Amino acid sequence: MAADSSPLLSVQGVSVRFGGIVALDGVSFDVARGDICALIGPNGAGKTTLFNCMSRLYPYQAGDILFEGRSLTNVPQHRIAGLGLGRTFQNLAMFRTLTVTDNVMVGAHARSAAGFMASALRLPSVGAEERRLREQAFEIMEDLQLTPHAGRAAGDLPFAVQKRVELARALAAQPKLLMLDEPAAGLNHEELHALTELVRDIRDRRHITVLLVEHHMSMVMGLSDHIVALNFGKKIAEGNPEQIQNHPDVIEAYLGAGAHG
C-alpha cells in the first residue's frame, strides 16, 4: 500500500537554461497516481519545455525528474515510452501517409517484446505478437471511434480526427502517465467537450494518470484534480481548481489576461 501512495511523477527543482535564457527555474511538483494534473501559464512559461525534459528531448541543468521513484536523468530518449510515459505534441507528430491503423501500431510497438533478430527473421513468436498488438490497437481505435477510418491515410483526415489518431497511438504504448500537450488547440466547442469526456474516460476506465498542458480554462477547471501554474519558468501556484481560480498571482499572470474561456 505504501508504494501506491507515492507520487507517480516527482519534478524536483528542475532548471533549464538555453544560453542566457532561463526556461525553467527550480520547478517542483508531484503528480499523484490516478490524478488528472494540468500545467497552465502564459506562452513562454516553460510548460512544453518541462514536457520535453520528461521526454528526454531536452537536458536539465539542475534538479531531477523521478518516475515511479526512478530518476529519468540518464534514461535515453528511446527508453522513455517503455518506462510508461506516453505523449502527444502541440503540432501533430504522425506519419501522414500511413494508415490510421499503422500509426496506432507504431505506438503499440513501443511495448513489443520481440527482439530485432526475431522480427527480422519473422519467427512464429513475432507473428503471434503482431496479431496481439493489432488486436490491442483495434480495441483502442474502437474506443476513440477511429475504426471507420482504419484504412485511410492519417494525413487525409479532418484535424480533430487526426488528434484522436495521435492520442490512440500514445495509448497503444500502454502508458502509466499520458502527457497531453495542448490537446484542445484548434478544436471547436463541440470537439472540446468530446475531448474533455474522452480524457476523463481514459483516466477512469484505463486507470491512466494524465498530465496536460492546456490554455482552455473551461477544460482545465472542469477536468483537473490538481493544477500547477507557471510564469516565466517559475511555479507561482499549485492546488485544486478552486484554489487556482482564486489565486491572486494566477489571476494577474494568466487568468485575467484574456485566457480562453
Coordinates of C-alpha atoms in Angstrom, one line a residue, residues 121-229:
L121 CA 13.7 -13.4 -39.3
R122 CA 9.8 -13.4 -38.9
L123 CA 9.9 -16.1 -36.3
P124 CA 6.5 -17.6 -35.3
S125 CA 6.5 -15.8 -32.0
V126 CA 6.7 -12.4 -33.8
G127 CA 3.6 -13.2 -35.9
A128 CA 1.7 -14.0 -32.7
E129 CA 2.8 -10.8 -31.0
E130 CA 1.9 -8.8 -34.1
R131 CA -1.6 -10.2 -34.0
R132 CA -1.9 -9.4 -30.3
L133 CA -0.6 -5.8 -30.8
R134 CA -3.1 -5.3 -33.7
E135 CA -6.0 -6.5 -31.6
Q136 CA -5.0 -4.0 -28.9
A137 CA -4.7 -1.3 -31.5
F138 CA -8.2 -2.0 -32.8
E139 CA -9.6 -2.0 -29.3
I140 CA -8.2 1.5 -28.8
M141 CA -9.4 2.6 -32.2
E142 CA -12.9 1.3 -31.3
D143 CA -12.9 3.3 -28.1
L144 CA -11.8 6.5 -29.9
Q145 CA -14.3 6.0 -32.8
L146 CA -11.4 5.6 -35.3
T147 CA -12.4 2.2 -36.8
P148 CA -14.3 3.8 -39.7
H149 CA -11.0 5.5 -40.7
A150 CA -8.8 2.4 -40.1
G151 CA -7.6 2.1 -43.7
R152 CA -7.3 5.8 -44.6
A153 CA -4.1 7.8 -44.7
A154 CA -3.9 9.8 -41.4
G155 CA -3.0 12.9 -43.3
D156 CA -6.2 12.9 -45.3
L157 CA -8.4 13.1 -42.2
P158 CA -10.0 16.2 -40.5
F159 CA -7.9 17.9 -37.9
A160 CA -10.0 16.7 -34.9
V161 CA -9.8 13.1 -36.1
Q162 CA -6.0 13.4 -36.6
K163 CA -5.8 14.5 -33.0
R164 CA -7.6 11.3 -31.9
V165 CA -5.2 9.2 -34.0
E166 CA -2.2 10.7 -32.2
L167 CA -4.0 10.1 -28.9
A168 CA -4.7 6.5 -29.9
R169 CA -1.0 6.0 -30.8
A170 CA 0.0 7.2 -27.4
L171 CA -2.5 4.9 -25.7
A172 CA -1.3 1.9 -27.7
A173 CA 2.0 2.1 -25.9
Q174 CA 0.1 1.4 -22.7
P175 CA 1.4 4.4 -20.7
K176 CA 1.1 4.8 -17.0
L177 CA 1.3 8.6 -17.5
L178 CA -0.3 10.2 -20.5
M179 CA 1.2 13.6 -21.3
L180 CA -1.1 15.8 -23.5
D181 CA 0.5 19.0 -24.9
E182 CA -2.4 21.4 -25.8
P183 CA -4.8 18.6 -26.9
A184 CA -7.7 21.1 -27.4
A185 CA -5.8 23.5 -29.7
G186 CA -7.7 24.1 -32.9
L187 CA -10.9 22.3 -31.7
N188 CA -14.4 23.8 -31.8
H189 CA -16.7 23.9 -28.8
E190 CA -18.3 20.6 -29.6
E191 CA -15.0 18.9 -30.2
L192 CA -13.6 20.4 -27.0
H193 CA -16.5 18.9 -24.9
A194 CA -16.0 15.5 -26.5
L195 CA -12.2 15.6 -25.8
T196 CA -12.9 16.5 -22.2
E197 CA -15.1 13.5 -21.8
L198 CA -12.6 11.3 -23.6
V199 CA -9.7 12.3 -21.3
R200 CA -11.8 11.7 -18.2
D201 CA -12.9 8.3 -19.6
I202 CA -9.2 7.3 -20.3
R203 CA -8.3 8.1 -16.7
D204 CA -11.4 6.3 -15.2
R205 CA -11.6 3.3 -17.4
R206 CA -7.9 2.7 -18.3
H207 CA -6.6 3.9 -14.9
I208 CA -4.0 6.1 -16.6
T209 CA -2.7 9.2 -14.9
V210 CA -2.8 12.3 -17.0
L211 CA -0.6 15.4 -17.2
L212 CA -1.8 18.0 -19.6
V213 CA -0.7 21.4 -20.8
E214 CA -3.8 23.4 -21.9
H215 CA -4.9 27.0 -22.4
H216 CA -8.6 26.3 -22.5
M217 CA -9.6 27.2 -18.9
S218 CA -13.1 25.7 -19.1
M219 CA -11.5 22.3 -19.9
V220 CA -8.7 22.7 -17.3
M221 CA -11.1 23.7 -14.4
G222 CA -13.7 21.1 -15.3
L223 CA -11.3 18.2 -15.7
S224 CA -8.3 18.6 -13.4
D225 CA -7.8 17.3 -9.9
H226 CA -4.7 19.3 -9.5
I227 CA -3.2 22.3 -11.3
V228 CA 0.3 23.8 -11.4
A229 CA 0.7 27.3 -12.7

